[in-house]
Protein backbone atom coordinates (compact mmCIF):
# COMPACT_ATOMS: atom_id res chain seq x y z
CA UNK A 1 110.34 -69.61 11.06
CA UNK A 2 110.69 -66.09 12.48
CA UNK A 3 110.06 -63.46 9.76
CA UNK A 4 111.12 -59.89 10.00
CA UNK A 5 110.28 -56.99 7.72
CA UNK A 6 112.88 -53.90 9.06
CA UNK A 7 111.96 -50.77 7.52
CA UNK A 8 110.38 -51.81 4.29
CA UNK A 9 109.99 -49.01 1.94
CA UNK A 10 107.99 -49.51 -2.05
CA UNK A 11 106.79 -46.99 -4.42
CA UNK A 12 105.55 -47.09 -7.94
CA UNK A 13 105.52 -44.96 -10.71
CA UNK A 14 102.48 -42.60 -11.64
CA UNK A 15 100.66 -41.84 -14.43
CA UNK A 16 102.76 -38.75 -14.85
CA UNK A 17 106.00 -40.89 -13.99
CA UNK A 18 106.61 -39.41 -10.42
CA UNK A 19 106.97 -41.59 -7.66
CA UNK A 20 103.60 -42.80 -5.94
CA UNK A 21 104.60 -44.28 -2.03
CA UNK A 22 103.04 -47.19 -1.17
CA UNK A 23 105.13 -48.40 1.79
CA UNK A 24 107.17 -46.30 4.34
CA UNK A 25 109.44 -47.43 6.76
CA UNK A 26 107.29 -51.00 7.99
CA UNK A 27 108.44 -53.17 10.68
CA UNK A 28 106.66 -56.03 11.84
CA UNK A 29 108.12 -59.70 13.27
CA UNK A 30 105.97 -63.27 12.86
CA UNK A 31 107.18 -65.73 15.64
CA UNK A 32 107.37 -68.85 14.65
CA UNK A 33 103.86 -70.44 15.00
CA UNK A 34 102.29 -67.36 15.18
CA UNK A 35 98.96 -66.64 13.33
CA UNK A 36 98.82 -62.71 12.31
CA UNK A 37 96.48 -60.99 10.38
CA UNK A 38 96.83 -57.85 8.46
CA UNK A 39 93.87 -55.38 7.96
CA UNK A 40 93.19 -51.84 6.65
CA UNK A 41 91.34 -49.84 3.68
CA UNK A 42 92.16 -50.86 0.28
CA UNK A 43 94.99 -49.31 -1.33
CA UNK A 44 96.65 -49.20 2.17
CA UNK A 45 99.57 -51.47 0.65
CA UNK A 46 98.67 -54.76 2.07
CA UNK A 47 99.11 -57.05 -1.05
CA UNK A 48 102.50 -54.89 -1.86
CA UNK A 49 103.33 -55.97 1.63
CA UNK A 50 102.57 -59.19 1.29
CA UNK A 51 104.97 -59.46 -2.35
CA UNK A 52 107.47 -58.22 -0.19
CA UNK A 53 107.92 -60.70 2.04
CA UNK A 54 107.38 -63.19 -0.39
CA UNK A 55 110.60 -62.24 -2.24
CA UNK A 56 107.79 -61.48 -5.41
CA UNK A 57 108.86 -58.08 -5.47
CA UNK A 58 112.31 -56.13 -4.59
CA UNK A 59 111.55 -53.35 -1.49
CA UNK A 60 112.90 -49.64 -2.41
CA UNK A 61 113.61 -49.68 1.19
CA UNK A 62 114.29 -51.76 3.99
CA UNK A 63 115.00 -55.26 4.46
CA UNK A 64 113.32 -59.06 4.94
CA UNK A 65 115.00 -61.79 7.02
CA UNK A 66 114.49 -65.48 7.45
CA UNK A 67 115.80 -66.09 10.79
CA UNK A 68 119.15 -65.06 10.74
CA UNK A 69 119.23 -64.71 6.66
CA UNK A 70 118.59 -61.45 5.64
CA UNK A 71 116.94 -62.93 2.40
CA UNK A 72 115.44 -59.34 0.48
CA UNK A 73 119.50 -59.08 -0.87
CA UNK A 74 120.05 -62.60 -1.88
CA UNK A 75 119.80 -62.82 -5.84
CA UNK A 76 116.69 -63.59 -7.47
CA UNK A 77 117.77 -67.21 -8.46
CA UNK A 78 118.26 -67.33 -5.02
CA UNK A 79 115.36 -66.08 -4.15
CA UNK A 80 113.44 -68.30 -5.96
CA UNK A 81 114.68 -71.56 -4.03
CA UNK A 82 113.72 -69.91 -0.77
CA UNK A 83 109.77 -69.32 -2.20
CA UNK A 84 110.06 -72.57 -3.46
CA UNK A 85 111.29 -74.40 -0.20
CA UNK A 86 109.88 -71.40 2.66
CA UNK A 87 107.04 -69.82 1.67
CA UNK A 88 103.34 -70.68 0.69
CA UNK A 89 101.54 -67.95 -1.33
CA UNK A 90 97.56 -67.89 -2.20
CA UNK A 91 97.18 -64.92 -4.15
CA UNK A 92 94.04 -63.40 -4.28
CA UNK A 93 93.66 -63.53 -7.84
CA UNK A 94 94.74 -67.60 -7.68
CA UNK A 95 96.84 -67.56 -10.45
CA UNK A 96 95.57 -71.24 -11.54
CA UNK A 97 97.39 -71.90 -14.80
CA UNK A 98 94.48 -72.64 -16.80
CA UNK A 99 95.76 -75.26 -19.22
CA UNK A 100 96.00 -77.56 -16.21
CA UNK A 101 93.77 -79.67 -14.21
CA UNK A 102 93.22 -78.51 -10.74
CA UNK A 103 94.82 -81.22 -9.48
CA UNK A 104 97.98 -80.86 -11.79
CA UNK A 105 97.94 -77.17 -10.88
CA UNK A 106 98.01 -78.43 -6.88
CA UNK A 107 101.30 -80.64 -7.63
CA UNK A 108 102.96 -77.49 -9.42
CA UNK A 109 103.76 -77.00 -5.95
CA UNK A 110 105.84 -80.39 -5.71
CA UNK A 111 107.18 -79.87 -9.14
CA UNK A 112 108.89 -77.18 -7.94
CA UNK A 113 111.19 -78.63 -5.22
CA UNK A 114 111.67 -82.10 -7.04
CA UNK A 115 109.29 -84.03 -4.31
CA UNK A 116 108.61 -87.58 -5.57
CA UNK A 117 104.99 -87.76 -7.70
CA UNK A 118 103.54 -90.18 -6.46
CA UNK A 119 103.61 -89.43 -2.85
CA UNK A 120 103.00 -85.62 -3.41
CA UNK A 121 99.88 -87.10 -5.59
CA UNK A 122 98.52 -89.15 -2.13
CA UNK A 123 98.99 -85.99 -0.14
CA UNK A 124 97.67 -83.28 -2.83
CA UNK A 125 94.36 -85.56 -2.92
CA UNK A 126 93.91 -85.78 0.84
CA UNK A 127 94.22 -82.00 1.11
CA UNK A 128 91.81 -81.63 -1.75
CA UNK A 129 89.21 -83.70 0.44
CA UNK A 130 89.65 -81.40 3.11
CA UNK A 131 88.98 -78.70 1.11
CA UNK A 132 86.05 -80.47 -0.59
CA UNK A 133 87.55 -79.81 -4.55
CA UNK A 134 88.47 -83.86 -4.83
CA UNK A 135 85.81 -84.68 -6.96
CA UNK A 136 87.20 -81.28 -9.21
CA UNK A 137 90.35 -82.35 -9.57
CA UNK A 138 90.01 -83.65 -13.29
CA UNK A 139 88.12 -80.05 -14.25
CA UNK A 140 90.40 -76.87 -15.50
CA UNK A 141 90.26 -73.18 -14.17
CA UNK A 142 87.55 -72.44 -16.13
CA UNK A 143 85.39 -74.76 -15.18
CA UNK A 144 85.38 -74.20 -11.71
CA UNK A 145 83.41 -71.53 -9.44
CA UNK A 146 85.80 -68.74 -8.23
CA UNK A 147 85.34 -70.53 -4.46
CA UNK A 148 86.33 -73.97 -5.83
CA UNK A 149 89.55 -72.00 -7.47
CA UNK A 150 90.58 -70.35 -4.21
CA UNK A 151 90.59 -73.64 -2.99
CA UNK A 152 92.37 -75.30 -5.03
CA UNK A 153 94.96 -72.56 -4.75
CA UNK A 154 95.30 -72.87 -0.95
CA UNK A 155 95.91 -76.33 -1.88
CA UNK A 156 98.75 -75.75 -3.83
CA UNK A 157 99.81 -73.02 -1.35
CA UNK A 158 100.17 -75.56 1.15
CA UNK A 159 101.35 -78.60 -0.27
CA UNK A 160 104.56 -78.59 0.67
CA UNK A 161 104.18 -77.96 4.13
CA UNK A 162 106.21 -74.46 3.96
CA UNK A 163 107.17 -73.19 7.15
CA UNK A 164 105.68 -69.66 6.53
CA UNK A 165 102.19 -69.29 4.43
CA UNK A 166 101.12 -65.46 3.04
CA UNK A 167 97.59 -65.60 2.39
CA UNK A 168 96.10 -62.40 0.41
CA UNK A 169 91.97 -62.43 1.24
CA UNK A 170 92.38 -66.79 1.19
CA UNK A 171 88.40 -66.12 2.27
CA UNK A 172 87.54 -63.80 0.17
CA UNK A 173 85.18 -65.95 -2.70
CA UNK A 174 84.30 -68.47 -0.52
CA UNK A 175 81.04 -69.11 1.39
CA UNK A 176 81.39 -69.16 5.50
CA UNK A 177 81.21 -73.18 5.06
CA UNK A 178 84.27 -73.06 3.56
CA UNK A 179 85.71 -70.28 5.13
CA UNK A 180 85.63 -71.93 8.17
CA UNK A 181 87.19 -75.10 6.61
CA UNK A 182 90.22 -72.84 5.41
CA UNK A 183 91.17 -71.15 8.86
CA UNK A 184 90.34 -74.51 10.58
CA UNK A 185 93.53 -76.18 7.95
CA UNK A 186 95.37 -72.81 8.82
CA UNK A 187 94.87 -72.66 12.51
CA UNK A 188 96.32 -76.57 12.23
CA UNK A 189 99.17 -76.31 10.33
CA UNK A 190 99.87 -73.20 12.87
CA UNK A 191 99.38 -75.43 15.87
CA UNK A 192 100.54 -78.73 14.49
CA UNK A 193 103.28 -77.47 12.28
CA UNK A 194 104.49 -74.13 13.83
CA UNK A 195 103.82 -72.57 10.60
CA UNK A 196 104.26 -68.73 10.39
CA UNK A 197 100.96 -67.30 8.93
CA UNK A 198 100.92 -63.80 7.72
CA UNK A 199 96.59 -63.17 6.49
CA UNK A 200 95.61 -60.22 4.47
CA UNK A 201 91.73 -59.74 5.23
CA UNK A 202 88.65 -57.18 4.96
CA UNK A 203 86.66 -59.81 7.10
CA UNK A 204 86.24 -58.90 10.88
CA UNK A 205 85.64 -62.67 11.41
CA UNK A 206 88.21 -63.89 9.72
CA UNK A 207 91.08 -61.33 11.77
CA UNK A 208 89.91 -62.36 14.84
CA UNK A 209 90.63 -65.29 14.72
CA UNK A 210 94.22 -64.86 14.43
CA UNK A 211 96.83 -64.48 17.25
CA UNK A 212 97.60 -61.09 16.55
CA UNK A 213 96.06 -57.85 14.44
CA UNK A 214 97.92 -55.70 12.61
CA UNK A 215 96.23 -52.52 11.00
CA UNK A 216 98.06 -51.08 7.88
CA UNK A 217 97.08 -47.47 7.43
CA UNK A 218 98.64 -45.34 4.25
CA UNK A 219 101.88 -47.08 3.65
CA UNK A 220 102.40 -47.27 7.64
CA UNK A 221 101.72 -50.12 10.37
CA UNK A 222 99.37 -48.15 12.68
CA UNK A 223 99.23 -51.00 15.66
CA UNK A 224 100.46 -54.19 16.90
């Protein structure tokens, strides 16, 4: 999937209600198969950039295309089947839901897109062994480490194969064991799968191990 962001513009609103910028005027392309990685100081808008692209949040500015679909203008319903179908998201914060086991909250994932349970269930426990959180499965949120819950979100992230995964600091509460184990499932579903990976990351040795570095200054891509 190629990916375009054409002048993407966000602000919020301040404490005193006037408009804080965020974004200004971004452009950036992911080929398909292409493994890029975002860094920059916090507060530099890399999450907001991320939401963007994931159809999470509407742009003040600009637009996002899917191929030839400019998606950013479709309506939110239809938004939501092209995250559903397109687009992997770990969020930094996981967003486990935590009344569910970690292996229910894996096949949210499939529940989403109607993909038969039982073979989503074979696949969701493979990937779990990869990411050494199999023998978790039957714990909640709660009971697992913060690593063990990033995990299990990249998991769920991934499950359906999407042809473009956003990943917001996937490495950031893990240990370098598993660090490594979560580029090494990245940089093969890149190579393997031509999956478009966009990766939001303070770690030097995490960006460099992506095909391309973008630095996101105040609002602006500085470099390419």
């Amino acid at each position: 999937m190629l990916v375009r962001g054409v002048g993407l513009g966000k602000s919020y609103r301040g404490v005193g209600g006037e408009p804080v910028p965020v974004l200004s005027g971004v452009d950036l392309e992911i080929k398909p198969g292409e493994f890029v990685a975002v860094i920059g100081p916090s507060g530099s808008g890399k999450s907001t950039l991320l939401n963007l692209l994931g159809l999470l949040e509407p742009a003040d500015a600009g637009e996002v295309w899917f191929d030839d679909e400019r998606v950013s203008h479709l309506s939110r319903r239809a938004q939501c089947r092209v995250r559903g179908t397109a687009i992997g998201f770990v969020f930094q914060s996981f967003l486990l839901i935590e009344e569910l086991t970690a292996l229910e909250n894996v096949l949210l994932a499939a529940r989403y897109v109607g993909r038969d349970r039982q073979a989503a269930g074979a696949d969701a426990i493979a990937l779990m062994e990869r990411l050494d959180v199999a023998h978790r499965r039957g714990h909640y949120p709660s009971q697992l480490s913060g690593g063990e819950q990033q995990r299990v979100a990249f998991c769920r992230a991934v499950l359906n194969n999407p042809p473009l995964l956003l990943a917001d600091e996937p490495t950031g509460n893990v240990d370098d064991q598993h660090a490594q184990v979560i580029l090494a499932e990245i940089r093969g579903r890149v190579q393997a799968r031509g999956t478009s990976v966009l990766l939001v990351t303070h770690r030097p040795e995490v960006s460099v191990q992506a095909d391309r570095i973008l630095r996101l200054g105040v609002g602006r891509m500085e470099s390419g």
